[in-house]
Coordinates of C-alpha atoms and ligand atoms in Angstrom, one line a residue:
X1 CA 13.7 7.7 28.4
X2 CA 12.8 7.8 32.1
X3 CA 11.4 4.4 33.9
X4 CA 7.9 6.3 34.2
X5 CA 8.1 8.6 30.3
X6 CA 4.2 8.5 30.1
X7 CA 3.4 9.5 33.8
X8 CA -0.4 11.1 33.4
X9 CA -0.8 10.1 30.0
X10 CA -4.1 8.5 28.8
X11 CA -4.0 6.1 26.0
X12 CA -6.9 4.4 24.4
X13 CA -5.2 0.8 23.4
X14 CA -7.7 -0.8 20.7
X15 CA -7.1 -5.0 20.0
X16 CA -8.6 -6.2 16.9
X17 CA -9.1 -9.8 16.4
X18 CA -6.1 -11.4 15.2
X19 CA -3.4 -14.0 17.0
X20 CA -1.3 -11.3 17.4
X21 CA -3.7 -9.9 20.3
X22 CA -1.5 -12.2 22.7
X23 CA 1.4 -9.2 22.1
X24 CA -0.9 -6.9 23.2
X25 CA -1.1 -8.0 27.0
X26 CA 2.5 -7.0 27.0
X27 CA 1.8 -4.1 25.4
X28 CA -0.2 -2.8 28.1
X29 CA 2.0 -4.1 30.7
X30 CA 5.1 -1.9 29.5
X31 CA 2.4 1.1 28.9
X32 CA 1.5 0.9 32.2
X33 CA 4.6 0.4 33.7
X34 CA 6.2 3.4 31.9
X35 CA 3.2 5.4 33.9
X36 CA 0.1 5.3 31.5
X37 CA -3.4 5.5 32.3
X38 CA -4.4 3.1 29.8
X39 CA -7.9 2.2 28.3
X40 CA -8.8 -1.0 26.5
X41 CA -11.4 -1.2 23.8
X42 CA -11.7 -4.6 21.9
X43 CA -13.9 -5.5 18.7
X44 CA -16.2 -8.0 19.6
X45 CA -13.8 -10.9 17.8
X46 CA -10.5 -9.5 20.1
X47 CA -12.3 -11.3 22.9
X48 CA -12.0 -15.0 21.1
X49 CA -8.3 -14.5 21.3
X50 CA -7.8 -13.1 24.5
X51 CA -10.2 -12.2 27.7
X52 CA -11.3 -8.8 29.3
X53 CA -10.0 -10.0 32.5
X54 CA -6.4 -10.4 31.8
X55 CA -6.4 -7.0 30.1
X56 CA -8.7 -4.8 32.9
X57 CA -6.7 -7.0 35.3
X58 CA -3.2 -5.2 33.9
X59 CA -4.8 -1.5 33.3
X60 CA -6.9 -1.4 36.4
X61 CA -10.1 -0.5 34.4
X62 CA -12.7 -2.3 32.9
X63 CA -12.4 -3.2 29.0
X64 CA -15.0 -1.5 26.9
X65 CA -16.1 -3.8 23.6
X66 CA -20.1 -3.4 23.7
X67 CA -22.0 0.4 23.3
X68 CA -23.8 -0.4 26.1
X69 CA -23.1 -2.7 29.3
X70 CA -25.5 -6.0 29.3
X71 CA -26.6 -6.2 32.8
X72 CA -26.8 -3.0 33.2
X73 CA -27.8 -1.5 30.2
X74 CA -24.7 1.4 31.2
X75 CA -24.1 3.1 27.7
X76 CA -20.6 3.4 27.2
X77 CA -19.6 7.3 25.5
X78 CA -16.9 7.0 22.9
X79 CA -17.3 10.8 22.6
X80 CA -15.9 10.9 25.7
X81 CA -13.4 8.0 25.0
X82 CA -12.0 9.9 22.4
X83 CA -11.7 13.6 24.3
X84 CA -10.1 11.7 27.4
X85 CA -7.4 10.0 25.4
X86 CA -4.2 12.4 24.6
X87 CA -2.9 9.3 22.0
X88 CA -4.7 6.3 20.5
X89 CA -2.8 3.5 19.6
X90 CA -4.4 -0.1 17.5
X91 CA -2.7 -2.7 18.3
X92 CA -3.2 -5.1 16.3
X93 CA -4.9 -3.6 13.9
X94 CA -6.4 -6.2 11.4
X95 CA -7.6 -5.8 7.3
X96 CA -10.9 -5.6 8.8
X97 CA -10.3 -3.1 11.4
X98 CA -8.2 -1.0 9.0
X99 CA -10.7 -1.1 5.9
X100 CA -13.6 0.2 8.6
X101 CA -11.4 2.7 9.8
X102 CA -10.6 4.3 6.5
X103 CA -13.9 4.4 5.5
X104 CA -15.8 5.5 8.8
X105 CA -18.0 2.1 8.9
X106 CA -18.1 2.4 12.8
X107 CA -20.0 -0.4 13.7
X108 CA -18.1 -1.5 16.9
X109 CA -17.1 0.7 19.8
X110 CA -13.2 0.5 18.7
X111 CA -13.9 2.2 15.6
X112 CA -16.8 4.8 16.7
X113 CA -13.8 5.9 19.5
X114 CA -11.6 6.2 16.8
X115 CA -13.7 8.3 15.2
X116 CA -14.6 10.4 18.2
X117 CA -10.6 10.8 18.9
X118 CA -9.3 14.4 18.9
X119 CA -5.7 13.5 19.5
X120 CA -2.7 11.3 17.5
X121 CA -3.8 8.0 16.2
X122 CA -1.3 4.8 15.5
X123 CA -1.9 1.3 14.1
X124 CA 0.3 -1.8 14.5
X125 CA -1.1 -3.9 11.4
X126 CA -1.2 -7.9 11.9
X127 CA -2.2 -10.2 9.8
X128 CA -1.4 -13.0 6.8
X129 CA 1.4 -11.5 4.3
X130 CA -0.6 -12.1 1.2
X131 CA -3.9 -9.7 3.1
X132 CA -0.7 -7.7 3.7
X133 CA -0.1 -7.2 0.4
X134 CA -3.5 -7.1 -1.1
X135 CA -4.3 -3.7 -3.0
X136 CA -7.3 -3.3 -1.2
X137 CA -5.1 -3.3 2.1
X138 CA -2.3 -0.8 0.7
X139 CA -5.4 1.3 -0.4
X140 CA -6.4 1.8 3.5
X141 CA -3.5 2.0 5.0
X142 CA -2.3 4.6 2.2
X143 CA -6.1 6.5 3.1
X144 CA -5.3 6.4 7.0
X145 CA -1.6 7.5 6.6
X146 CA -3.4 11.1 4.2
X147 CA -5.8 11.3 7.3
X148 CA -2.7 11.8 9.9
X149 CA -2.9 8.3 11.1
X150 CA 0.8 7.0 11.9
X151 CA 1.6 3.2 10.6
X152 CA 3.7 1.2 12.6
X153 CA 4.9 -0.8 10.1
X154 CA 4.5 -4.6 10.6
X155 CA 7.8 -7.2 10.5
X156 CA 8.9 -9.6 8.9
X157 CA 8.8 -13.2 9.7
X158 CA 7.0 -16.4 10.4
X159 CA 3.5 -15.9 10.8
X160 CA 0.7 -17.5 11.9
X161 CA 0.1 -19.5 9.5
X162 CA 3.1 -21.0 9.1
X163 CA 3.9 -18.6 5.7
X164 CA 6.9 -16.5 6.2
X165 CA 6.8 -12.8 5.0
X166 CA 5.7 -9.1 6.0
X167 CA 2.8 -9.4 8.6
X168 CA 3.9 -9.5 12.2
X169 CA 3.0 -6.8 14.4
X170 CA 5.7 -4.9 15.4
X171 CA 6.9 -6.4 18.6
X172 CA 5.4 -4.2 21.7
X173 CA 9.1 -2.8 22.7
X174 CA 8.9 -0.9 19.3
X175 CA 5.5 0.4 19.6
X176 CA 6.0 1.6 23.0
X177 CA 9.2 3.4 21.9
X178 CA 6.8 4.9 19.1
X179 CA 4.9 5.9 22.0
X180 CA 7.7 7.7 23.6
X181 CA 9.0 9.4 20.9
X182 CA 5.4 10.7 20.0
X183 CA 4.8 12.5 23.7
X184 CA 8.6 13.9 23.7
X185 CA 9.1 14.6 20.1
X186 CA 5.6 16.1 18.8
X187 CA 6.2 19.4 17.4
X188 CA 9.7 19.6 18.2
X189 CA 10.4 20.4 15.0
X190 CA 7.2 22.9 14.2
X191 CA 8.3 25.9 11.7
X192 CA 11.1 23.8 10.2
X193 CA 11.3 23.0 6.9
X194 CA 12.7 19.9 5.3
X195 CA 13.9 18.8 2.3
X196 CA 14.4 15.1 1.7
X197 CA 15.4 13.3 -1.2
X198 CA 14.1 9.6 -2.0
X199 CA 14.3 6.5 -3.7
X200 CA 16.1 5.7 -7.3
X201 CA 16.5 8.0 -10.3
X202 CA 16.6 6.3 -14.0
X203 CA 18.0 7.3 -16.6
X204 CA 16.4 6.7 -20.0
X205 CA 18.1 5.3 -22.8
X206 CA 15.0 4.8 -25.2
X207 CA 11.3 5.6 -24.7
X208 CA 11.5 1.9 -22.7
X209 CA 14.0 1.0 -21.4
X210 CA 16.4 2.8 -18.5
X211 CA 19.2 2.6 -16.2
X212 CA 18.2 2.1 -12.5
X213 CA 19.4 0.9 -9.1
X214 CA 17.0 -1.0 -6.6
X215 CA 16.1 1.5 -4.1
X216 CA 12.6 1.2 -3.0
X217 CA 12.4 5.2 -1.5
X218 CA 12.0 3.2 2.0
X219 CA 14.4 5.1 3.8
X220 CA 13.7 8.4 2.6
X221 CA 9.7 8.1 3.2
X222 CA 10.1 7.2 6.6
X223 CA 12.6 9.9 7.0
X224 CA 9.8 12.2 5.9
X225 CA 7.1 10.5 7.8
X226 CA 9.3 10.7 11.1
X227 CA 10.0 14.5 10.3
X228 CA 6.4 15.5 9.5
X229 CA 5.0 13.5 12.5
X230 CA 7.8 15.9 14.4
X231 CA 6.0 18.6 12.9
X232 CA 8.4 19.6 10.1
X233 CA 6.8 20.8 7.0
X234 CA 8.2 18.3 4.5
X235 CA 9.1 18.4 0.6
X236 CA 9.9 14.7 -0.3
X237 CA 11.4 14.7 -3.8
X238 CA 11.1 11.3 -5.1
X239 CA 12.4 8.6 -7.5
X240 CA 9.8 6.3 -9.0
X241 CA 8.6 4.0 -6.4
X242 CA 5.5 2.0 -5.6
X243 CA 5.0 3.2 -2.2
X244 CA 1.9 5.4 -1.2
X245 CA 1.9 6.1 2.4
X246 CA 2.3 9.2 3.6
X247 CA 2.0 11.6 6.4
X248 CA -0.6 14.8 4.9
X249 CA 2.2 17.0 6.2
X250 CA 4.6 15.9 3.7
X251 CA 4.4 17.5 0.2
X252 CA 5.7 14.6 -1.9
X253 CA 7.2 15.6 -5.3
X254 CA 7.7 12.8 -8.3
X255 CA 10.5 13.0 -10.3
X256 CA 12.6 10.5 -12.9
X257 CA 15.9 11.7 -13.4
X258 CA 19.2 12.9 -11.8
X259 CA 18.6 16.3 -13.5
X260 CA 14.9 16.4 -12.8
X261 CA 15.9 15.4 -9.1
X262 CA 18.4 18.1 -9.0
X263 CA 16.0 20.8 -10.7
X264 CA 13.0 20.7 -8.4
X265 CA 15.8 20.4 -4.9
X266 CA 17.4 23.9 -6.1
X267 CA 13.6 25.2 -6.1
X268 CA 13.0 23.9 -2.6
X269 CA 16.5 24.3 -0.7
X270 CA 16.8 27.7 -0.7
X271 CA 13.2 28.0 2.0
X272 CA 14.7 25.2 3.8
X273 CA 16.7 24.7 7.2
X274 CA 17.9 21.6 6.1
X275 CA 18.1 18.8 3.3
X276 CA 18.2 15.4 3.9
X277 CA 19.7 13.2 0.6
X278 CA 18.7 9.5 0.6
X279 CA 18.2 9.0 -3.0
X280 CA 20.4 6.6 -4.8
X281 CA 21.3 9.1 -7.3
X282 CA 22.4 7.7 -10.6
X283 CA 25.7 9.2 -11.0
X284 CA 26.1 8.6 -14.9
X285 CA 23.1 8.7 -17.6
X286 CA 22.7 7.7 -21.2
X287 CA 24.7 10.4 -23.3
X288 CA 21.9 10.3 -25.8
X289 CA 18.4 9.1 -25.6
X290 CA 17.3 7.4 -28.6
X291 CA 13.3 8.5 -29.8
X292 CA 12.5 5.4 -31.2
X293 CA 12.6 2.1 -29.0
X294 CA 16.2 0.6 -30.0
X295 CA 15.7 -2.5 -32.2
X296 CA 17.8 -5.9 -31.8
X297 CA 20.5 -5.9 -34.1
X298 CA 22.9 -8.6 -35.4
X299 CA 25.9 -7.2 -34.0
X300 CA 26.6 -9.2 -30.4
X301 CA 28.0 -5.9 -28.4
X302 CA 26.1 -2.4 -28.3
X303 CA 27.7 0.4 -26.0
X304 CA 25.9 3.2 -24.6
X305 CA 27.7 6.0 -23.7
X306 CA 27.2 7.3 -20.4
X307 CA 28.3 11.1 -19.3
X308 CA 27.8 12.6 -15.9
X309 CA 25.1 13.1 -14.3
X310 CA 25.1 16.3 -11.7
X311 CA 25.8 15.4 -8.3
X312 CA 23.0 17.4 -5.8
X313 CA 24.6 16.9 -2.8
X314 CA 27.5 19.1 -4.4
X315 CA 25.6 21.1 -5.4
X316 CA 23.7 22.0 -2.7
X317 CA 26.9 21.8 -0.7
X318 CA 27.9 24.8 -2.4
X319 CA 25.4 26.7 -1.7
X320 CA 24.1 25.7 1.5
X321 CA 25.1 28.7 3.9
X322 CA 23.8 28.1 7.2
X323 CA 21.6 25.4 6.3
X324 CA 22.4 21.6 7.4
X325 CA 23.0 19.6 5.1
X326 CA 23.0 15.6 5.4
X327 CA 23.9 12.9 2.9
X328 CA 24.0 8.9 2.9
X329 CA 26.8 6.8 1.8
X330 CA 26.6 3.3 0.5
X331 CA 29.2 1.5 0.3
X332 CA 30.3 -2.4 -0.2
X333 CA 33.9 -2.1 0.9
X334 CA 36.1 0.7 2.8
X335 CA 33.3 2.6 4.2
X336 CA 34.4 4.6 6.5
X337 CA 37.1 6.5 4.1
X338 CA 34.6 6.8 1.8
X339 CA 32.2 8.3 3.7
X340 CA 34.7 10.5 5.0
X341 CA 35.5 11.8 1.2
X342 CA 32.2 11.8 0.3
X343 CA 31.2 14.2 3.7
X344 CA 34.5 16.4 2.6
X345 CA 34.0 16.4 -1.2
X346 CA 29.7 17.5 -0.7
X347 CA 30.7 20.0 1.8
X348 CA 28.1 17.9 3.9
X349 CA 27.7 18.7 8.0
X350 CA 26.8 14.7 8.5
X351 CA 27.0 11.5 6.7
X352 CA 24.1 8.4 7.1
X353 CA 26.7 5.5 6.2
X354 CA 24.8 2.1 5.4
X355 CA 27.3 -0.9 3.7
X356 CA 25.9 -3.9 1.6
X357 CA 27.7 -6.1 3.6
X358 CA 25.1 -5.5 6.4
X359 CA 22.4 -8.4 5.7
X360 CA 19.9 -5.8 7.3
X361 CA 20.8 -3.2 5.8
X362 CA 20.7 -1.2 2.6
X363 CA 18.1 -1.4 -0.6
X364 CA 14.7 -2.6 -0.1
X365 CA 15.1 -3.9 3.2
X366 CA 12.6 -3.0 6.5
X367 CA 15.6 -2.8 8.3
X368 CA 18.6 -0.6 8.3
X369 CA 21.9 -0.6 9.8
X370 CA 23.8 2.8 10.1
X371 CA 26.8 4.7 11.6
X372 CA 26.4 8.2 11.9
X373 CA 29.3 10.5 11.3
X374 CA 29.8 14.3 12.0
X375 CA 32.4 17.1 10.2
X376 CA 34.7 16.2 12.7
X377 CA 34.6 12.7 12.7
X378 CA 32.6 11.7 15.5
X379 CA 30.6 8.5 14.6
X380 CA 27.4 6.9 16.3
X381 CA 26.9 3.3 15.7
X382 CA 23.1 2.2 15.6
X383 CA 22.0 -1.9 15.8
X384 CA 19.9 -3.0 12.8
X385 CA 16.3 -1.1 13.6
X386 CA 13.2 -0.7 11.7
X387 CA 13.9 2.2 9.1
X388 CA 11.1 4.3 10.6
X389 CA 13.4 4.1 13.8
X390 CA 16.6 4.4 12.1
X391 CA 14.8 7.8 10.9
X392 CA 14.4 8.8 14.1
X393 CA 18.0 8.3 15.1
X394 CA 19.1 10.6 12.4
X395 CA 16.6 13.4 13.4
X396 CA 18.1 13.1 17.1
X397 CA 21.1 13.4 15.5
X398 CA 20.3 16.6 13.2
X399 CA 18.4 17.8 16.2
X400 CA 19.3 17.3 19.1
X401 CA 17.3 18.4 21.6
X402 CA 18.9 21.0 23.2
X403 CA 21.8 23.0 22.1
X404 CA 25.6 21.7 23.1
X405 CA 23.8 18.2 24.2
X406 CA 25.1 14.8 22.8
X407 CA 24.7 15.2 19.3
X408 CA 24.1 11.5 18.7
X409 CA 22.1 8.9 21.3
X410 CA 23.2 5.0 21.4
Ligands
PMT1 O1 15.4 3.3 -0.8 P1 15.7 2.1 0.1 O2 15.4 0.8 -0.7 O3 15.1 2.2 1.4 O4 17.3 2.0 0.3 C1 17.9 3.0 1.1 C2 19.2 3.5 0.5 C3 20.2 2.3 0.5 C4 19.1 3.9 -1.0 C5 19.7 4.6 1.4 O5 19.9 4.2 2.7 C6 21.1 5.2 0.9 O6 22.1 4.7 1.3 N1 21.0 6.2 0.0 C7 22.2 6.8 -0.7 C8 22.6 5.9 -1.8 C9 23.7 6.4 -2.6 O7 23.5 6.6 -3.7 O8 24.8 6.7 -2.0 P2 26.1 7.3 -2.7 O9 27.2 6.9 -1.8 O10 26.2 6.9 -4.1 O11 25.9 8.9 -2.7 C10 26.3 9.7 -1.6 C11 25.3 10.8 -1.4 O12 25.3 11.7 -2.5 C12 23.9 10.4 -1.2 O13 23.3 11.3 -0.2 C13 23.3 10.6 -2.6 O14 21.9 11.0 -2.4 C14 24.1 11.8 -3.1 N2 24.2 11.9 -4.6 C15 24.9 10.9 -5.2 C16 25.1 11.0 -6.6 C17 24.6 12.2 -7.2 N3 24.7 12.3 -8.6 N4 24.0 13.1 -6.6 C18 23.8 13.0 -5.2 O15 23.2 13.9 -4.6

């Protein structure tokens, strides 16, 4: 990206009350840097943690917090707020902040602009990992993502309170690259259609009990969030996994099995320019499934025999045409090679390699920790990044931005 990407953009930046509102002075300072016009609006509590003046100081315009300006009794329009800003971004954006926001309770100024805004809305989320976790914060955040709001997903790490766990506010270099990507990347990839394929399959073996792997369908939902925010329609067929989040441009569809998996992808590929697998597929499943739950017996073995289960990516290998087709490898030992015979044997144009030697990469993690490799071989190595950024990467990679450029971007 160019020193000044977001020349003559305006950005509404909205603090929320939370320790984390220290980041958000550098936040505006790279914004503005990089060329934006940038806005403030703090809650009334953003103001205990840091002042007006440093912020209006860095943008060059007064912060707005109150409806109306004391002295003066100026009324502040966050009608107009929201018209004038092409991108909204909420930064930190506390439980309380988010809960208002789902709901419309728009008793402060940051949340009656965000009401008013016409344009792209993003959060940061900051605050205490067990509010993090707390249904009723998974509940709004889940609401916000349905109303087209994008979640920067928060880190992990020490917090404030001396806990350790998911919480921190993504650091501002992330958000701004979020920022970036949303002014050159929006709609790039209107009238495509994408199929992507996520989390774990099980495999029953009785009415409860199943074989499984850990995936938590991470990966493949920020795959879909990154491609519907690009303006891909999406069809996200999914493994059982807790997570809820999702852009309203991706049609999510919930299946259990390898063969239920592999049914509802050969209804969806064929209107599709290209599929995107990051399931962990099981490859083997029980050869019978019992009716009855199976009861503990005196013997000390039991075997359950396993037969193969249909491999997708095969199979949509063999009948993908002129569509793209893009797999993942994991692997815990000769990687590469097996990537490369799992590209050949799939009939796959690209292969997303992650290894379980990578401590930041692989199942469950935030992180992951890639190498991208073409048909012929070329490979892109990517640092450990967030997975929503890792997503990104590998949409650069399938589409590049211009025909005969770089396929793949350091
Ligand atoms: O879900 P997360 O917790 O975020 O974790 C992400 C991930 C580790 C699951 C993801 O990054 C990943 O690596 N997904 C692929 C895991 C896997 O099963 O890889 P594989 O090497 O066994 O399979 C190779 C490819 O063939 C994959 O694209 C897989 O979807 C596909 N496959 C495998 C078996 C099968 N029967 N059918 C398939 O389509």
């Amino acid at each position: 990206m160019s020193a000044r990407s977001l020349e003559g953009r305006h950005i509404v930046l909205g603090i929320t009350g939370g320790i984390a509102a220290y980041k958000s002075v550098y936040l505006l300072r790279l914004l503005v840097k990089r060329g934006a016009e940038v806005q403030v609006v703090m809650t009334p509590s953003a103001k205990e943690f840091i002042t007006p003046v440093t912020l209006s100081s860095l943008s060059g315009k007064p912060v707005v917090s109150e409806f109306f300006t004391a002295n003066t009794g100026e009324w502040h329009s966050h009608v107009d707020l929201g018209l004038w800003a092409d991108l909204m971004v909420v930064a930190p954006a506390t439980a309380s902040t988010l809960g208002k926001m789902a709901h419309g309770i728009a008793d402060n100024m940051l949340v009656t602009t965000y009401l008013s805004a016409k344009e792209h809305v993003m959060v940061a989320p900051a605050m205490d990992l067990d509010m993090f976790r707390s249904p009723s914060t998974a509940r709004n955040l889940s609401l916000l993502a349905g109303d087209g709001v994008e979640i920067i997903e928060p880190g992990s790490g020490e917090l404030a309170s001396g806990l350790t766990g998911k919480g921190r506010m993504a650091e501002p270099e992330e958000i701004v690259e979020r920022v970036e990507r949303f002014f050159s990347k929006s709609g790039s990839l209107a009238g495509k259609r994408i199929l992507i394929t996520a989390g774990p399959t099980f495999e029953n073996i009785d009415p409860v009990r199943f074989i499984g792997n850990y995936s938590s369908g991470k990966m493949g939902f920020a795959l879909a969030d990154a491609a519907a925010s690009r303006g891909a329609e999406v069809a996200l067929v999914t493994g059982p996994v807790s997570l809820r989040e999702l852009h309203p441009a991706v049609r999510r569809i919930d299946v259990v099995s390898a063969r239920d998996m592999l049914a509802r992808c050969l209804e969806e590929f064929p209107g599709c320019d290209c599929a995107i697998l990051a399931a962990a597929v099981a490859d083997y499943a029980p050869a019978v499934v019992a009716d009855r739950k199976i009861k503990r017996e005196k013997e000390e073995e039991m075997v359950v025999r396993l037969v193969r289960n249909p491999d997708i990516a095969a199979t949509l290998g063999s009948m993908k045409e002129s569509r793209t087709l893009v797999g993942f490898a994991l692997e815990t030992d000769n990687e590469r090679e097996n990537a490369l015979s799992k590209m050949e044997r799939k009939n796959l144009d690209m292969i997303v390699l992650n290894s379980l030697r990578d401590p930041e990469a692989g199942f469950m993690k935030d992180t992951n920790k890639i190498d991208i490799i073409s048909r012929d071989g070329q490979t892109c190595s990517f640092p450990a990044k967030s997975k929503r950024m890792v997503a990104e990467d590998i949409l650069d990679a399938v589409f590049p931005p211009e025909r005969g450029q770089m396929m793949m971007r350091r």
